[in-house]
Tab-separated table of C-alpha atoms and ligand atoms in Angstrom:
chain	number	residue	atom	x	y	z
A	68	UNK	CA	-5.208	-12.512	-10.622
A	69	UNK	CA	-6.530	-9.545	-12.590
A	70	UNK	CA	-6.872	-6.403	-10.525
A	71	UNK	CA	-8.331	-3.174	-11.859
A	72	UNK	CA	-8.581	0.071	-10.022
A	73	UNK	CA	-7.964	3.774	-9.984
A	74	UNK	CA	-8.418	7.019	-8.112
A	75	UNK	CA	-11.545	8.606	-6.669
A	76	UNK	CA	-12.154	10.917	-9.673
A	77	UNK	CA	-11.267	8.438	-12.420
A	78	UNK	CA	-8.448	10.490	-13.988
A	79	UNK	CA	-5.908	7.754	-13.222
A	80	UNK	CA	-6.620	4.068	-13.840
A	81	UNK	CA	-4.464	0.989	-13.444
A	82	UNK	CA	-4.422	-2.676	-14.272
A	83	UNK	CA	-2.408	-5.329	-12.478
A	84	UNK	CA	-2.194	-8.934	-13.543
A	85	UNK	CA	-0.146	-10.935	-11.096
A	86	UNK	CA	-0.253	-13.033	-7.972
A	87	UNK	CA	-0.048	-11.084	-4.697
A	88	UNK	CA	3.274	-11.810	-2.938
A	89	UNK	CA	1.961	-10.511	0.363
A	90	UNK	CA	-1.360	-9.265	1.713
A	91	UNK	CA	-1.088	-7.254	4.890
A	92	UNK	CA	-2.159	-4.398	7.088
A	93	UNK	CA	0.457	-1.782	7.886
A	94	UNK	CA	0.335	0.123	11.150
A	95	UNK	CA	3.210	2.517	10.438
A	96	UNK	CA	2.911	6.182	11.273
A	97	UNK	CA	3.451	7.180	7.640
A	98	UNK	CA	0.501	5.056	6.485
A	99	UNK	CA	-1.710	6.640	9.146
A	100	UNK	CA	-1.459	9.986	7.345
A	101	UNK	CA	-2.733	8.396	4.177
A	102	UNK	CA	-5.455	6.128	5.531
A	103	UNK	CA	-7.141	8.586	7.857
A	104	UNK	CA	-5.670	7.009	10.961
A	105	UNK	CA	-6.471	3.338	10.556
A	106	UNK	CA	-4.180	0.649	9.197
A	107	UNK	CA	-3.283	0.586	5.521
A	108	UNK	CA	-4.573	-2.525	3.750
A	109	UNK	CA	-2.336	-3.422	0.850
A	110	UNK	CA	-1.145	-6.079	-1.558
A	111	UNK	CA	2.437	-6.498	-2.688
A	112	UNK	CA	2.500	-7.299	-6.406
A	113	UNK	CA	5.268	-7.948	-8.930
A	114	UNK	CA	6.231	-4.580	-10.417
A	115	UNK	CA	6.036	-5.788	-14.012
A	116	UNK	CA	2.437	-6.908	-13.507
A	117	UNK	CA	1.310	-3.349	-12.803
A	118	UNK	CA	0.640	-0.636	-15.364
A	119	UNK	CA	-1.335	2.568	-15.643
A	120	UNK	CA	-4.031	2.476	-18.311
A	121	UNK	CA	-5.218	6.090	-17.996
A	122	UNK	CA	-3.568	9.275	-16.787
A	123	UNK	CA	-0.213	9.774	-15.112
A	124	UNK	CA	0.097	9.944	-11.350
A	125	UNK	CA	2.149	12.470	-9.450
A	126	UNK	CA	5.063	11.021	-7.503
A	127	UNK	CA	6.281	12.004	-4.081
A	128	UNK	CA	9.095	10.860	-1.838
A	129	UNK	CA	10.299	12.528	1.328
A	130	UNK	CA	13.722	14.135	1.121
A	131	UNK	CA	14.324	14.001	4.879
A	132	UNK	CA	14.267	10.199	5.130
A	133	UNK	CA	17.279	8.031	4.506
A	134	UNK	CA	15.414	5.404	2.499
A	135	UNK	CA	12.182	7.019	1.335
A	136	UNK	CA	9.519	5.145	-0.601
A	137	UNK	CA	7.901	6.733	-3.654
A	138	UNK	CA	4.184	7.290	-3.359
A	139	UNK	CA	2.037	7.757	-6.446
A	140	UNK	CA	-1.250	9.617	-6.353
A	141	UNK	CA	-3.775	11.409	-8.560
A	142	UNK	CA	-2.860	15.064	-9.029
A	143	UNK	CA	-6.547	15.937	-9.503
A	144	UNK	CA	-8.277	14.305	-6.541
A	145	UNK	CA	-5.317	13.391	-4.344
A	146	UNK	CA	-6.056	9.659	-4.041
A	147	UNK	CA	-2.942	7.718	-3.115
A	148	UNK	CA	-2.966	4.463	-5.079
A	149	UNK	CA	0.413	2.785	-4.890
A	150	UNK	CA	3.798	2.884	-3.213
A	151	UNK	CA	7.068	1.876	-4.796
A	152	UNK	CA	9.415	0.616	-2.067
A	153	UNK	CA	13.193	0.895	-2.344
A	154	UNK	CA	13.255	-2.785	-3.259
A	155	UNK	CA	13.008	-2.856	-7.050
A	156	UNK	CA	10.490	-5.022	-8.868
A	157	UNK	CA	7.565	-4.719	-6.490
A	158	UNK	CA	4.624	-2.412	-6.114
A	159	UNK	CA	2.393	-1.868	-3.075
A	160	UNK	CA	-1.259	-1.436	-4.089
A	161	UNK	CA	-3.771	0.115	-1.696
A	162	UNK	CA	-6.811	-2.135	-1.490
A	163	UNK	CA	-9.272	0.755	-1.265
A	164	UNK	CA	-8.399	1.826	-4.814
A	165	UNK	CA	-9.451	-1.500	-6.364
A	166	UNK	CA	-12.727	-1.498	-8.316
A	167	UNK	CA	-13.618	-4.559	-6.262
A	168	UNK	CA	-11.863	-4.436	-2.876
A	169	UNK	CA	-13.361	-7.827	-1.912
A	170	UNK	CA	-10.731	-9.420	-4.211
A	171	UNK	CA	-8.251	-8.638	-1.429
A	172	UNK	CA	-9.780	-11.385	0.712
A	173	UNK	CA	-8.183	-10.045	3.888
A	174	UNK	CA	-4.733	-9.472	5.362
A	175	UNK	CA	-2.358	-12.345	6.239
A	176	UNK	CA	-0.266	-10.367	8.700
A	177	UNK	CA	0.168	-7.070	10.518
A	178	UNK	CA	3.393	-5.120	10.005
A	179	UNK	CA	4.995	-2.130	11.736
A	180	UNK	CA	2.999	-2.733	14.913
A	181	UNK	CA	5.696	-0.638	16.606
A	182	UNK	CA	3.539	2.337	15.527
A	183	UNK	CA	0.212	0.673	16.399
A	184	UNK	CA	-2.437	2.949	17.911
A	185	UNK	CA	-4.685	1.766	20.779
A	186	UNK	CA	-7.703	1.881	18.426
A	187	UNK	CA	-6.070	-0.311	15.760
A	188	UNK	CA	-7.291	-3.885	15.553
A	189	UNK	CA	-5.167	-6.976	14.932
A	190	UNK	CA	-7.352	-10.079	14.580
A	191	UNK	CA	-6.752	-12.825	17.154
A	192	UNK	CA	-4.038	-15.239	16.023
A	193	UNK	CA	-2.827	-13.190	13.048
A	194	UNK	CA	0.980	-13.037	12.719
A	195	UNK	CA	2.227	-9.565	13.587
A	196	UNK	CA	5.622	-7.963	13.307
A	197	UNK	CA	7.113	-4.901	14.968
A	198	UNK	CA	8.588	-3.989	11.606
A	199	UNK	CA	8.883	-6.410	8.679
A	200	UNK	CA	8.981	-10.221	8.803
A	201	UNK	CA	12.492	-11.658	8.401
A	202	UNK	CA	13.158	-13.009	4.932
B	98	ZN	ZN1	-8.290	11.321	-9.287
B	99	ZN	ZN1	2.945	1.651	6.476
């Protein structure tokens, strides 16, 4: 699956060529800062399938958390595009930064519903997890 995308201003562009390992919506409090308050729609992709084709993003990880993720965003326009979890070899791509977000097709599950807001929507019958599904 070929996925192209980038930030709002176009300074940073990426290309990913891999099969999504997970498609989900995340309800966590951290994601709410980045989405505007709704859930974060994302795809988990193999890390080696993802590369930047233009520009270099700025990286940020919180120093006050025990196991912080690294978030990468455009230093010009501020668009957050991907997250690198502590687990190596995977990358979390935000669906809204794809050139064609319809390629997402929709989430398979809801995660971190422990932080779910009353105005968040989980479709009827969709698997949901308080944190992450057990592996
Ligand atoms: Zn930008
Ligand atoms: Zn989240």
